[in-house]
CSV table of C-alpha atoms and ligand atoms in Angstrom, one decimal:
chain,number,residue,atom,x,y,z
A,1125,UNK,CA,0.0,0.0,0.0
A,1126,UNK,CA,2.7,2.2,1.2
A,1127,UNK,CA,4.8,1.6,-2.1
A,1128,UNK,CA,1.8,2.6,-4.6
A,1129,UNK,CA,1.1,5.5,-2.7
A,1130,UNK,CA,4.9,6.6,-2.6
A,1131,UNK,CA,4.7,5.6,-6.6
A,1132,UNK,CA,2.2,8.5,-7.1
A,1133,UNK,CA,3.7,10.9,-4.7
A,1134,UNK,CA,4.8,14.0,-7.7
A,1135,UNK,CA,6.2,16.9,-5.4
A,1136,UNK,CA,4.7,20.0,-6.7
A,1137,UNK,CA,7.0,23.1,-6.4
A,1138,UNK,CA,5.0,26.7,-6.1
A,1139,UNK,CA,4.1,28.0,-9.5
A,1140,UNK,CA,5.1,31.8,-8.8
A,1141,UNK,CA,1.8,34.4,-9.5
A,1142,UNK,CA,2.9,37.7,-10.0
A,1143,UNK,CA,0.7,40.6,-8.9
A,1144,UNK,CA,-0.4,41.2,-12.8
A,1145,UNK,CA,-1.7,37.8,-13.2
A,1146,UNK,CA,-3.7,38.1,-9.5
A,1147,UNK,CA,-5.4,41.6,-10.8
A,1148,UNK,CA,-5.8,40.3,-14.1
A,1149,UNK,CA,-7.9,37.1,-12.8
A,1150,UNK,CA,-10.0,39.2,-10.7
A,1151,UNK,CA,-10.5,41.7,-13.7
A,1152,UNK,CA,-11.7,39.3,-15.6
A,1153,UNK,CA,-13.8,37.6,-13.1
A,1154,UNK,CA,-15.4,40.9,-12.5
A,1155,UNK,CA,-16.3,41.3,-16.2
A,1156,UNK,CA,-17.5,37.6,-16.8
A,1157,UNK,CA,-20.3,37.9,-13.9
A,1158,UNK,CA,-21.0,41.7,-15.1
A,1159,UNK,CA,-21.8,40.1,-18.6
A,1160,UNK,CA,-23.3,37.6,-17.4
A,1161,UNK,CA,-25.8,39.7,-15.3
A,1162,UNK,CA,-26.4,42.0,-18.3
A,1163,UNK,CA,-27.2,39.1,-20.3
A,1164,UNK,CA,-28.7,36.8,-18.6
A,1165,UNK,CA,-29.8,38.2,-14.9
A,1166,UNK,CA,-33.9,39.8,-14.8
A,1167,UNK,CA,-33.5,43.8,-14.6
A,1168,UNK,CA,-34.8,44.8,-11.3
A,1169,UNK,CA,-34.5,48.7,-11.5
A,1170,UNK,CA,-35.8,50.6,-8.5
A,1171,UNK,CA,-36.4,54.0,-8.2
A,1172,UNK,CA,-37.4,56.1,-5.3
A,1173,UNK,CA,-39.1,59.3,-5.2
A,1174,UNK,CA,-36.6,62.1,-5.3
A,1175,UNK,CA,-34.4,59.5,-8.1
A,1176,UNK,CA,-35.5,60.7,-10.5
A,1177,UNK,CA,-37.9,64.2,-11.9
A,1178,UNK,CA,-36.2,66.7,-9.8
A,1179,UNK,CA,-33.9,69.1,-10.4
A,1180,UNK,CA,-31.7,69.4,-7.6
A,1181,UNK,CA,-28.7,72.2,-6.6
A,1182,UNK,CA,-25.5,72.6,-5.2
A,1183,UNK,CA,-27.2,73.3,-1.9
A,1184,UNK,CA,-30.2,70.6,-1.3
A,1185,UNK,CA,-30.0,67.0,-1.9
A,1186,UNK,CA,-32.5,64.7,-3.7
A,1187,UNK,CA,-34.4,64.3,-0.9
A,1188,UNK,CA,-34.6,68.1,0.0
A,1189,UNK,CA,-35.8,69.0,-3.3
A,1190,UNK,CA,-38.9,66.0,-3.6
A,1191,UNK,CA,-39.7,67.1,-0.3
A,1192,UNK,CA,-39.8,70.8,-0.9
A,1193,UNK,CA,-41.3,70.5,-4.7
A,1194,UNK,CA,-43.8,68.5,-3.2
A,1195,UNK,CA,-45.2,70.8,-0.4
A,1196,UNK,CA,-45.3,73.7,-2.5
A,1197,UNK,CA,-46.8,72.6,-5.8
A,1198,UNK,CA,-50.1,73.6,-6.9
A,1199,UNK,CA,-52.4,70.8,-6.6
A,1200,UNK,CA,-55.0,71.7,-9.2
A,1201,UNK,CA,-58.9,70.8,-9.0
A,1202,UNK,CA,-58.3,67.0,-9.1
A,1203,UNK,CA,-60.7,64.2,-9.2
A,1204,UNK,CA,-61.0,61.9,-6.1
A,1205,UNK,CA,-58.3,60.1,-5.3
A,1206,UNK,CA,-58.7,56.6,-5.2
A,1207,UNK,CA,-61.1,55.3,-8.3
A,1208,UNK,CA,-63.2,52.3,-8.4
A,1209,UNK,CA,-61.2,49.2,-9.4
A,1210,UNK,CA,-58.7,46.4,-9.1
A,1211,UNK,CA,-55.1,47.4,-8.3
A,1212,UNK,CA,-52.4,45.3,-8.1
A,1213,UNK,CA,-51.4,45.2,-4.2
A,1214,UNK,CA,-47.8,42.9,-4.5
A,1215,UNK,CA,-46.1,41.0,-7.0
A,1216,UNK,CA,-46.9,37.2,-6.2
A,1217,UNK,CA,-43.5,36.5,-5.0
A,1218,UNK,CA,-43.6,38.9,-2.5
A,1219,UNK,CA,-46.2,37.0,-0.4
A,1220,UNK,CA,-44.4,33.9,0.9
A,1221,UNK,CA,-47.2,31.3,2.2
A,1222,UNK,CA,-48.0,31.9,5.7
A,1223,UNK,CA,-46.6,35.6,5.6
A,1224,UNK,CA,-48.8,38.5,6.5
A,1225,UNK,CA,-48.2,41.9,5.3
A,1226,UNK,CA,-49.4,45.4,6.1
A,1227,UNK,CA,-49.8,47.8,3.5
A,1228,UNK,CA,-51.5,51.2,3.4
A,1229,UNK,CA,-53.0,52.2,0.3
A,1230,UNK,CA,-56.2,53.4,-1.1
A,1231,UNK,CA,-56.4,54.9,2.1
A,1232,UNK,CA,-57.2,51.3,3.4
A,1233,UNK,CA,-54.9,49.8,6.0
A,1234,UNK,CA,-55.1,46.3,5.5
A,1235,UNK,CA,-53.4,43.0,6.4
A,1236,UNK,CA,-52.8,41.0,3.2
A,1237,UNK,CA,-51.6,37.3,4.2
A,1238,UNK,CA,-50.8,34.1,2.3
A,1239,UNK,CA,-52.6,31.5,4.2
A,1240,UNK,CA,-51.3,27.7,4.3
A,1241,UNK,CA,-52.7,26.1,1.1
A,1242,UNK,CA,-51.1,29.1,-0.3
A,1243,UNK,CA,-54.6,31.4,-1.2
A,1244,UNK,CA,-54.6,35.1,-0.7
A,1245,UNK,CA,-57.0,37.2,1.7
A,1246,UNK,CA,-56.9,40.7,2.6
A,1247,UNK,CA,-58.7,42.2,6.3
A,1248,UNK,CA,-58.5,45.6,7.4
A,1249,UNK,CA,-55.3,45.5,9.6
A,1250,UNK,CA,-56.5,46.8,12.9
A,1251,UNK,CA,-58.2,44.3,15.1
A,1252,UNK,CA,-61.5,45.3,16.5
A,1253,UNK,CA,-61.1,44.2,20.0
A,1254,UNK,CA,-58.1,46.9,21.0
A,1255,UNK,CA,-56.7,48.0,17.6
A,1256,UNK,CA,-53.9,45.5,17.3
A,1257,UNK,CA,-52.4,45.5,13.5
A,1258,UNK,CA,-53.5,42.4,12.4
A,1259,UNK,CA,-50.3,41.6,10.1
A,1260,UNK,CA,-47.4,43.4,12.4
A,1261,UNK,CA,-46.5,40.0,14.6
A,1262,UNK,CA,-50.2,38.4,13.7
A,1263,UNK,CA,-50.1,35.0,12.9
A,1264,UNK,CA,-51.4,32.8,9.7
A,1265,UNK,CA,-52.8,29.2,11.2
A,1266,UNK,CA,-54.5,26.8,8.1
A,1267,UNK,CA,-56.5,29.8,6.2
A,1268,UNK,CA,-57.2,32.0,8.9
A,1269,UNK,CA,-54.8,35.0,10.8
A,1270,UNK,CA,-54.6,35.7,14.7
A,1271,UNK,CA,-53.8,39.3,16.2
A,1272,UNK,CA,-50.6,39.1,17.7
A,1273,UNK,CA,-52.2,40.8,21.0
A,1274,UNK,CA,-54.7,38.4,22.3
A,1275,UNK,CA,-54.5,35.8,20.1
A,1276,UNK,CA,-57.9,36.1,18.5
A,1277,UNK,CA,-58.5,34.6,15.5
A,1278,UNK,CA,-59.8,35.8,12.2
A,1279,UNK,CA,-61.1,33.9,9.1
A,1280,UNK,CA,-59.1,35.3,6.3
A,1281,UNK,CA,-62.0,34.4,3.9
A,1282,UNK,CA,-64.9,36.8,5.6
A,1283,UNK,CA,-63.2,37.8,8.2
A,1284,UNK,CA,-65.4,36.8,11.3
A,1285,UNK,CA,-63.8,35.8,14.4
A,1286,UNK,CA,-63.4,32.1,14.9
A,1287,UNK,CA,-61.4,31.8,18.4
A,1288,UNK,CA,-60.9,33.6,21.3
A,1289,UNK,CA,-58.0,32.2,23.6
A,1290,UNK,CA,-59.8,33.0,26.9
A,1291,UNK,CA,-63.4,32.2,25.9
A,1292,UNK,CA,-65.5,29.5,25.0
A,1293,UNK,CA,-67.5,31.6,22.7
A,1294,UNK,CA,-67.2,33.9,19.8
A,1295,UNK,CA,-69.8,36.9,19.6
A,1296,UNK,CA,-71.4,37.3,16.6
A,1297,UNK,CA,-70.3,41.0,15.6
A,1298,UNK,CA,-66.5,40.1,16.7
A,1299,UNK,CA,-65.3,40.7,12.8
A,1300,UNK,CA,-63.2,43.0,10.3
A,1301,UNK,CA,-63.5,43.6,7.2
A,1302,UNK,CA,-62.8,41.6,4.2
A,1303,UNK,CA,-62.2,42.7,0.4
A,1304,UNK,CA,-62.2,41.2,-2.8
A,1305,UNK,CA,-58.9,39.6,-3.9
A,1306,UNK,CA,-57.7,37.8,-6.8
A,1307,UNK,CA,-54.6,36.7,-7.6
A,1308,UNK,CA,-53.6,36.6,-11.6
A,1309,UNK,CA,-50.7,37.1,-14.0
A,1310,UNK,CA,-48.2,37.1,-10.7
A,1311,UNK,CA,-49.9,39.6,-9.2
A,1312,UNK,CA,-52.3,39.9,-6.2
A,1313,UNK,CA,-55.1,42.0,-7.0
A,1314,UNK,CA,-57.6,44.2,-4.8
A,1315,UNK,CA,-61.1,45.1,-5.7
A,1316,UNK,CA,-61.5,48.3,-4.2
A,1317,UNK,CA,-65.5,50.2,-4.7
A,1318,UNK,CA,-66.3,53.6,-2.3
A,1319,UNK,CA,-70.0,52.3,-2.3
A,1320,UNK,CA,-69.0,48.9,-1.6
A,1321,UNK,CA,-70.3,46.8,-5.1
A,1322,UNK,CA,-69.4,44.1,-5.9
A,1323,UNK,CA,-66.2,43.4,-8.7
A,1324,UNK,CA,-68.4,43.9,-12.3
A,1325,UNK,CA,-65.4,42.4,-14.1
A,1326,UNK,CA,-61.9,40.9,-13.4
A,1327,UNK,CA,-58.3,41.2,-14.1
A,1328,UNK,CA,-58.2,38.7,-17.2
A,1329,UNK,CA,-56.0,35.7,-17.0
A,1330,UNK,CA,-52.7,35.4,-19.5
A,1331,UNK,CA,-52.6,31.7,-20.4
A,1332,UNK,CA,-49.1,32.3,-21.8
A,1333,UNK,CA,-48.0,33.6,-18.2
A,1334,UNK,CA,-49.9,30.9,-16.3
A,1335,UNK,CA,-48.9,28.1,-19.1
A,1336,UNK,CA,-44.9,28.9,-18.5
A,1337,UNK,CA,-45.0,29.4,-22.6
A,1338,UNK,CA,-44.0,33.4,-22.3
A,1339,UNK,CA,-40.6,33.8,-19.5
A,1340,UNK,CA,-40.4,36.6,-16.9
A,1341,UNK,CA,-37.1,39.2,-17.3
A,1342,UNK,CA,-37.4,41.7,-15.3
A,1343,UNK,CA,-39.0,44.6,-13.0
A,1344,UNK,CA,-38.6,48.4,-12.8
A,1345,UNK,CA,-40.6,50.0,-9.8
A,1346,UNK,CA,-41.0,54.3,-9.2
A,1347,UNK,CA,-42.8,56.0,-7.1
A,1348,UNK,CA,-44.4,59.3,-8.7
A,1349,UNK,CA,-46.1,62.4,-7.1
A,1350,UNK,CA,-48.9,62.4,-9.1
A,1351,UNK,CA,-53.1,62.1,-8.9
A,1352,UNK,CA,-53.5,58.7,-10.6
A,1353,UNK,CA,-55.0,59.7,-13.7
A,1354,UNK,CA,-52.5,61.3,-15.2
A,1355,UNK,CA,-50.6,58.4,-15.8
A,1356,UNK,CA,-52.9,56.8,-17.7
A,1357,UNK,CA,-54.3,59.6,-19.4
A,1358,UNK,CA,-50.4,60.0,-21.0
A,1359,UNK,CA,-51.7,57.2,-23.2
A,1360,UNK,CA,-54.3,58.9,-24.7
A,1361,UNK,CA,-52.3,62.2,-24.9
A,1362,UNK,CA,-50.7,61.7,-28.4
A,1363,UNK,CA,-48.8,65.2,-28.9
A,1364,UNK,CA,-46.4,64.7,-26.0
A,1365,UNK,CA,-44.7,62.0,-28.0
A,1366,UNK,CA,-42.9,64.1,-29.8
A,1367,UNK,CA,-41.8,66.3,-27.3
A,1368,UNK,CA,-40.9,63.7,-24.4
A,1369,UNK,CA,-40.5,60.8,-26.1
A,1370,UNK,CA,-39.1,61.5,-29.8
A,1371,UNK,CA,-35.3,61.8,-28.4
A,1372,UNK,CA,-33.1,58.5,-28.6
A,1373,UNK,CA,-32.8,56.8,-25.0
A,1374,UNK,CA,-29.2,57.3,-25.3
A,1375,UNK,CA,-29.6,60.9,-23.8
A,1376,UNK,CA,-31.3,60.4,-20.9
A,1377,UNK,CA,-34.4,61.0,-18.7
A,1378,UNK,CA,-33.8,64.5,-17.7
A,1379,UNK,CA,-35.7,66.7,-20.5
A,1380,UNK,CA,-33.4,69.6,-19.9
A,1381,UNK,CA,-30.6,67.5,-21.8
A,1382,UNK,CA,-32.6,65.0,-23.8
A,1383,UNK,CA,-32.2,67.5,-27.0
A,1384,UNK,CA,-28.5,66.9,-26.9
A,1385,UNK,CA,-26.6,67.3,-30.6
A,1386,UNK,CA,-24.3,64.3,-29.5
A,1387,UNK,CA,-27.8,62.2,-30.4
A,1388,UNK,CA,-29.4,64.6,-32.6
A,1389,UNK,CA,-28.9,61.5,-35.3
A,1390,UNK,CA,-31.2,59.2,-34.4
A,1391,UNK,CA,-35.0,59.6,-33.1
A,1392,UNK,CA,-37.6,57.4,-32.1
A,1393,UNK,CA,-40.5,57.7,-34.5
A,1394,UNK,CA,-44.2,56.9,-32.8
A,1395,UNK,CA,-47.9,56.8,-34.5
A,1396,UNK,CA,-50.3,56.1,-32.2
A,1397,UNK,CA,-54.2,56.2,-31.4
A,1398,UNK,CA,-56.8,55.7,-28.6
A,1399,UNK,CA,-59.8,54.1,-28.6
A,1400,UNK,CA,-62.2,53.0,-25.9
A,1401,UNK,CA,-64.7,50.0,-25.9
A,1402,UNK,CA,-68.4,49.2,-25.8
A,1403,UNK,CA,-69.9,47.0,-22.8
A,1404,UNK,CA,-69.2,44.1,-21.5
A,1405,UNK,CA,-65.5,45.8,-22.6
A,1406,UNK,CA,-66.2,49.4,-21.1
A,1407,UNK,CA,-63.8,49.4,-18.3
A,1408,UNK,CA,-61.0,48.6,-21.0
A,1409,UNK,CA,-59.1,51.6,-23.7
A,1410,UNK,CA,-56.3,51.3,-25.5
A,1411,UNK,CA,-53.8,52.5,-27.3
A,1412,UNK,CA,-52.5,50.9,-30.1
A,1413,UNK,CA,-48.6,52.2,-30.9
A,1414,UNK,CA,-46.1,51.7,-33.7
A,1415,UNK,CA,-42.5,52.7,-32.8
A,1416,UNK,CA,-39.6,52.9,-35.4
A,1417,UNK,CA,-35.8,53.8,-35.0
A,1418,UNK,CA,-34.5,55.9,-37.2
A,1419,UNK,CA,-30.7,56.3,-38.0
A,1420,UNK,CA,-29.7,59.6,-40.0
A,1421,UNK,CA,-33.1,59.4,-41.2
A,1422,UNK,CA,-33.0,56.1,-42.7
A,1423,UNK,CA,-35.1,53.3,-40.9
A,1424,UNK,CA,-33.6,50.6,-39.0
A,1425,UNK,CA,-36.1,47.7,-38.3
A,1426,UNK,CA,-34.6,45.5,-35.7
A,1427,UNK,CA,-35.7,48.0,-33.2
A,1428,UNK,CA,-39.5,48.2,-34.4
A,1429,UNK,CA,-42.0,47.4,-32.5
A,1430,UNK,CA,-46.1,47.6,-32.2
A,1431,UNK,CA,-47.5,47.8,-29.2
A,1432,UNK,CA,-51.4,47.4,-28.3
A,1433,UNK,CA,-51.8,48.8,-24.4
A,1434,UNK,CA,-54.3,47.7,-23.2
A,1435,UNK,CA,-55.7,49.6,-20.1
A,1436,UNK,CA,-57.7,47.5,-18.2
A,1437,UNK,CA,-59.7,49.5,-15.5
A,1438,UNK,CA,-58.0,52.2,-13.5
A,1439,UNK,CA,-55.5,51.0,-12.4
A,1440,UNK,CA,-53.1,48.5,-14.4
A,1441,UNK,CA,-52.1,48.3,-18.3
A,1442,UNK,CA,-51.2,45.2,-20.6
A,1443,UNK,CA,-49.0,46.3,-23.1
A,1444,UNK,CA,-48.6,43.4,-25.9
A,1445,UNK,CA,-45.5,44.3,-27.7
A,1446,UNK,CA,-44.1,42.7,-31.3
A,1447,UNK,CA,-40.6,43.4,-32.9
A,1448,UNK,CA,-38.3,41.1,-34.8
A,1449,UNK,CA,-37.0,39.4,-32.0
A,1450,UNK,CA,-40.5,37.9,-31.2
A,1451,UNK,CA,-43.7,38.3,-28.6
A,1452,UNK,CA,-44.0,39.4,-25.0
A,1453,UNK,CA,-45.7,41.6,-22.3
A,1454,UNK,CA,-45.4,44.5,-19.9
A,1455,UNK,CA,-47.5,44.4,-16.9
A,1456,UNK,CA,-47.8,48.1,-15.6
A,1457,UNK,CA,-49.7,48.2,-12.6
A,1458,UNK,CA,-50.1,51.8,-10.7
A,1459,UNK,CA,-51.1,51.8,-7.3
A,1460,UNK,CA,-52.2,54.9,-5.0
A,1461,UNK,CA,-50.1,54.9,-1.7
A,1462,UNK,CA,-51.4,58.4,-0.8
A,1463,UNK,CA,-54.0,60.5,-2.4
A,1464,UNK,CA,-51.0,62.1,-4.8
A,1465,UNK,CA,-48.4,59.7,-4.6
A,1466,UNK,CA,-48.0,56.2,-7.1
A,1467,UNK,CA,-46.1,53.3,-7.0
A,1468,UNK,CA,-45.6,51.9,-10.3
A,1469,UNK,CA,-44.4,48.5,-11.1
A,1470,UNK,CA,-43.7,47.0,-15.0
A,1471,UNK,CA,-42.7,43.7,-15.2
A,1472,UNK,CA,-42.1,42.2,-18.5
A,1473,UNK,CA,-42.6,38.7,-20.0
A,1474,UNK,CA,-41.2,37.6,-23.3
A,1475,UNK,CA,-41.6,34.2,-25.7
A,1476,UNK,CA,-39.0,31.8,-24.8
A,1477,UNK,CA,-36.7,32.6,-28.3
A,1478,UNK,CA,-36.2,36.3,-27.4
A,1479,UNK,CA,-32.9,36.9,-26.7
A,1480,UNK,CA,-32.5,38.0,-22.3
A,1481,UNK,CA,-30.8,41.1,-23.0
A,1482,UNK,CA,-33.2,42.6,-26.2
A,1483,UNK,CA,-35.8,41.8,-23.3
A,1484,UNK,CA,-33.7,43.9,-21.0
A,1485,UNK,CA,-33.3,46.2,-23.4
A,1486,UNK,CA,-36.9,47.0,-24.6
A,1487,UNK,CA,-37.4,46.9,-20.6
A,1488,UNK,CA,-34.8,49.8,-20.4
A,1489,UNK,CA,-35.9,51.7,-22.9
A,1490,UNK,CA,-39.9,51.7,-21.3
A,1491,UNK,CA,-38.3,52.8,-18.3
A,1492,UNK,CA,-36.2,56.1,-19.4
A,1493,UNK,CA,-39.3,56.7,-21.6
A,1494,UNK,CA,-41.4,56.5,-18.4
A,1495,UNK,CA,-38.7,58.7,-16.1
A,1496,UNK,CA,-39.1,61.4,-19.0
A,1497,UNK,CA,-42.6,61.2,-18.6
A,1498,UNK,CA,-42.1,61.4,-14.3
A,1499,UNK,CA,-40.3,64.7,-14.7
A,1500,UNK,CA,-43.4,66.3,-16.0
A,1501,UNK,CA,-45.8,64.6,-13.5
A,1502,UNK,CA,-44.1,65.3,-10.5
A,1503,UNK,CA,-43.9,68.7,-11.3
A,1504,UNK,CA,-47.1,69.9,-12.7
A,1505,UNK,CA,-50.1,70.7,-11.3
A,1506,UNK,CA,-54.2,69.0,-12.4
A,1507,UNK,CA,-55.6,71.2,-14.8
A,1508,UNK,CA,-59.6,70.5,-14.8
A,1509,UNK,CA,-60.5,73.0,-17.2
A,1510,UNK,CA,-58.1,72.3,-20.3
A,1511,UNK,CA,-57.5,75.0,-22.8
A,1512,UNK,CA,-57.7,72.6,-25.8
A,1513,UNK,CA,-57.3,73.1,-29.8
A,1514,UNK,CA,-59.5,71.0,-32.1
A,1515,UNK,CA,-56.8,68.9,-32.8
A,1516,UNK,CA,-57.1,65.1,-33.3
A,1517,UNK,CA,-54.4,65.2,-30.6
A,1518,UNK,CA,-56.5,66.7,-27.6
A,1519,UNK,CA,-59.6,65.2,-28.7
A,1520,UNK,CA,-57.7,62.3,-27.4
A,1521,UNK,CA,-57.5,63.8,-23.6
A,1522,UNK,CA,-60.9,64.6,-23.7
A,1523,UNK,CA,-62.3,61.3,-24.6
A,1524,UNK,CA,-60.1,59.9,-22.4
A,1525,UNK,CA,-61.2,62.0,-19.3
A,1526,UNK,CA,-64.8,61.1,-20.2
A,1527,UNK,CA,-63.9,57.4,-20.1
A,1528,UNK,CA,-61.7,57.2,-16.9
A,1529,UNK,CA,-64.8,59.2,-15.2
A,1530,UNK,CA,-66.5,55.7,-15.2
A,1531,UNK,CA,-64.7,54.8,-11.9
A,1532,UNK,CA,-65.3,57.7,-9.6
A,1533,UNK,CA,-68.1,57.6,-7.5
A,1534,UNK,CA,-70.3,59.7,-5.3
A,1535,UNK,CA,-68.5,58.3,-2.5
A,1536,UNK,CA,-65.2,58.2,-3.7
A,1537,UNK,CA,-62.7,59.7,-1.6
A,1538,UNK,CA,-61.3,63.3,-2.2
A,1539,UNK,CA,-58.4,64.6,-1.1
A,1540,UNK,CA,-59.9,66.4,1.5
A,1541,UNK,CA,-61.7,63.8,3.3
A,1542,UNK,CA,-58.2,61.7,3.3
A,1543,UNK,CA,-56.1,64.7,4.5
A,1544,UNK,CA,-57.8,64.3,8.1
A,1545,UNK,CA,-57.7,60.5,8.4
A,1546,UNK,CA,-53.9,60.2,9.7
A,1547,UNK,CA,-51.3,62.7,11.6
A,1548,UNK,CA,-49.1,62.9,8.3
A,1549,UNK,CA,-51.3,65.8,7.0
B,2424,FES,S1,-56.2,43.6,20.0
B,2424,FES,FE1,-56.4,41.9,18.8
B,2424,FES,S2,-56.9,40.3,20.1
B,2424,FES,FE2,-56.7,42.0,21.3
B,2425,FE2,FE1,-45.3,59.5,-22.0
């Protein structure tokens, strides 16, 4: 034994590494996982608040500025605040099963939880026996969720009290309330009405999400001081394409340099038009876009795309986009937080063939379009009263205001009414 192992006993001698060779390995180990990630990783690009649309100065930060700009802007004569509708609460993923979460929006304060066979419920967070919050330290047994302060138990489907640790029964009124939820194209969804009606249509299902056919690639998520429907009426608003959205990507989101001569040679080129639809479709409008690249003039097709947005409701958009490279989808879902502020989340999903970093790509490009379009929204104000031409273009607006009016209600909240709720006013 002794002799065969001594047979293969080869003495190594140290191979000398020079400092070069150690910072060339890591160099290159460094670019390999960089283009790795830019080819192959999902974008996740977050943005807060002051990121991006302010213009700051040598003597406030980011923060000081969104703060400030916000305070003092002009509000406008705005509709109410939170619109009739489903809005997309979390990304799937983001609800583990058995995790409760607490989110304030809609002016609701809710407790959203994941119960054990893995369905979604939302309650109103604060318990009505001594105003626990329901999903800070509350806990998710089989399908129901128990107040961390007493223990007592609440069914996540109605939201009626099933258990009280210290007593053998459970009064009838001991309940919270309980909203509408769906879950659908990795999102979880809230019906939210001011008079309390029932949903009167749903978030439609995307058999090439839920099939695995179409692949997910990526996020980008912004928060924007805005009332909601401006950012959906920017898709019926058809001349602020070429203003906001006609200069390449290359040169930035900040409008006061996107005229730059350095990419004064190529322009995006868009054609759009709006349209709304008749019942049983009458909560859905869309725009229907063709966008082209053009190079010294001349067109270059591998970037062209059509894109049919659906907007579905108030409060999300489908956006079916074709190009050369193949099929896919953005899921844009805009979500009131406060009465003027948004939280918007794109995801996008893309046919199997396409190429991870032209998904990426189309990704990035929707997101410096849409930071463009935050620089105007977080710094103007509502106008009600429009002075509008007869133009095809502002017709647009019009018909779009008239259709987005469907989902406010008499009792829809108004800014006003929410200002006095919490201490943050
Ligand atoms: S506060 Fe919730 S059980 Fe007491
Ligand atoms: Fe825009």
């Amino acid at each position: 034994m002794m002799d065969s192992l001594r047979t293969f006993n080869v003495s190594l001698s140290p191979i000398p590494v020079t400092l070069f060779e150690l910072v060339f390995v890591a160099v290159c180990t460094v670019f390999i996982y960089l283009l790795y990630a830019v080819l192959f990783q999902p974008t996740n690009r977050v943005r807060k608040l002051e990121d991006v649309g302010y213009i700051s100065d040598q003597s406030s930060s980011k923060k000081e500025v969104a703060d400030s700009t916000q305070r003092r802007r002009v509000v406008g004569e705005i509709p109410p605040v939170y619109p009739n509708g489903w809005f997309g609460l979390f990304e799937s993923f983001q609800l583990k099963k058995a995790e409760a979460k607490y989110i304030n929006v809609l002016g609701l304060h809710l407790a959203v939880f994941r119960d054990e066979n893995g369905n979604v419920h939302a309650l109103d967070a604060y318990c009505p026996h001594l105003g626990a919050n329901l999903a800070v330290g509350g806990k998710v047994t089989g399908s129901c969720l128990s107040c961390p302060f007493h223990g007592w138990r609440f069914r996540g489907e109605d939201g009626k009290c099933v258990h009280i640790p210290y007593n053998e029964t459970v009064p009838e009124f001991a309940k919270v309330k309980s909203w509408p939820v769906m879950e659908v194209n990795e999102w979880v969804y809230l019906w939210h009405h001011a008079e309390g009606e029932e949903p009167s249509w749903k978030p439609p299902e995307m058999l090439r999400l839920s099939k695995g056919e179409w692949t997910y690639r990526g996020r980008t998520e912004h928060m924007i001081n805005a009332h909601i429907q401006e950012i959906p009426e920017n898709g019926a608003d058809l001349a602020h394409l070429d203003c906001v959205h006609v200069s390449f990507i290359g040169s930035g989101t900040d409008l006061r340099y996107i005229w730059s001569k350095a990419w004064s040679f190529v322009k995006h080129n868009w054609t759009a038009k709006w349209e709304s639809f008749d019942p049983p479709e009458g909560h859905v409008g869309q725009l229907s876009l063709t966008h082209a690249i053009k190079v010294f003039g001349m067109s270059f097709p591998l970037l062209d795309l059509s894109v049919k947005a659906k907007q579905i409701g108030p409060g999300f958009v489908y956006l079916d986009i074709e190009g050369v490279f193949g099929k896919g989808v953005i899921i844009h879902n805009v979500l009131p937080v406060g009465p003027l502020m948004q939280k918007v989340v794109h995801n996008i999903y893309v046919e199997r063939k396409m190429p991870t970093f032209i998904a990426k790509f189309y990704m990035l490009g929707e997101a410096i379009q849409v930071e463009r379009d935050i620089m105007i929204w977080n710094n103007k104000r509502y106008v009600n009263k429009p002075v509008f031409v007869k133009s095809r273009e502002d017709t647009f607006i019009n018909r779009h205001r008239r259709w987005y009016s469907q989902f406010y209600s008499e009792n829809s909240p108004r800014l006003t009414s929410e200002k006095n709720k919490t201490l943050e006013w």
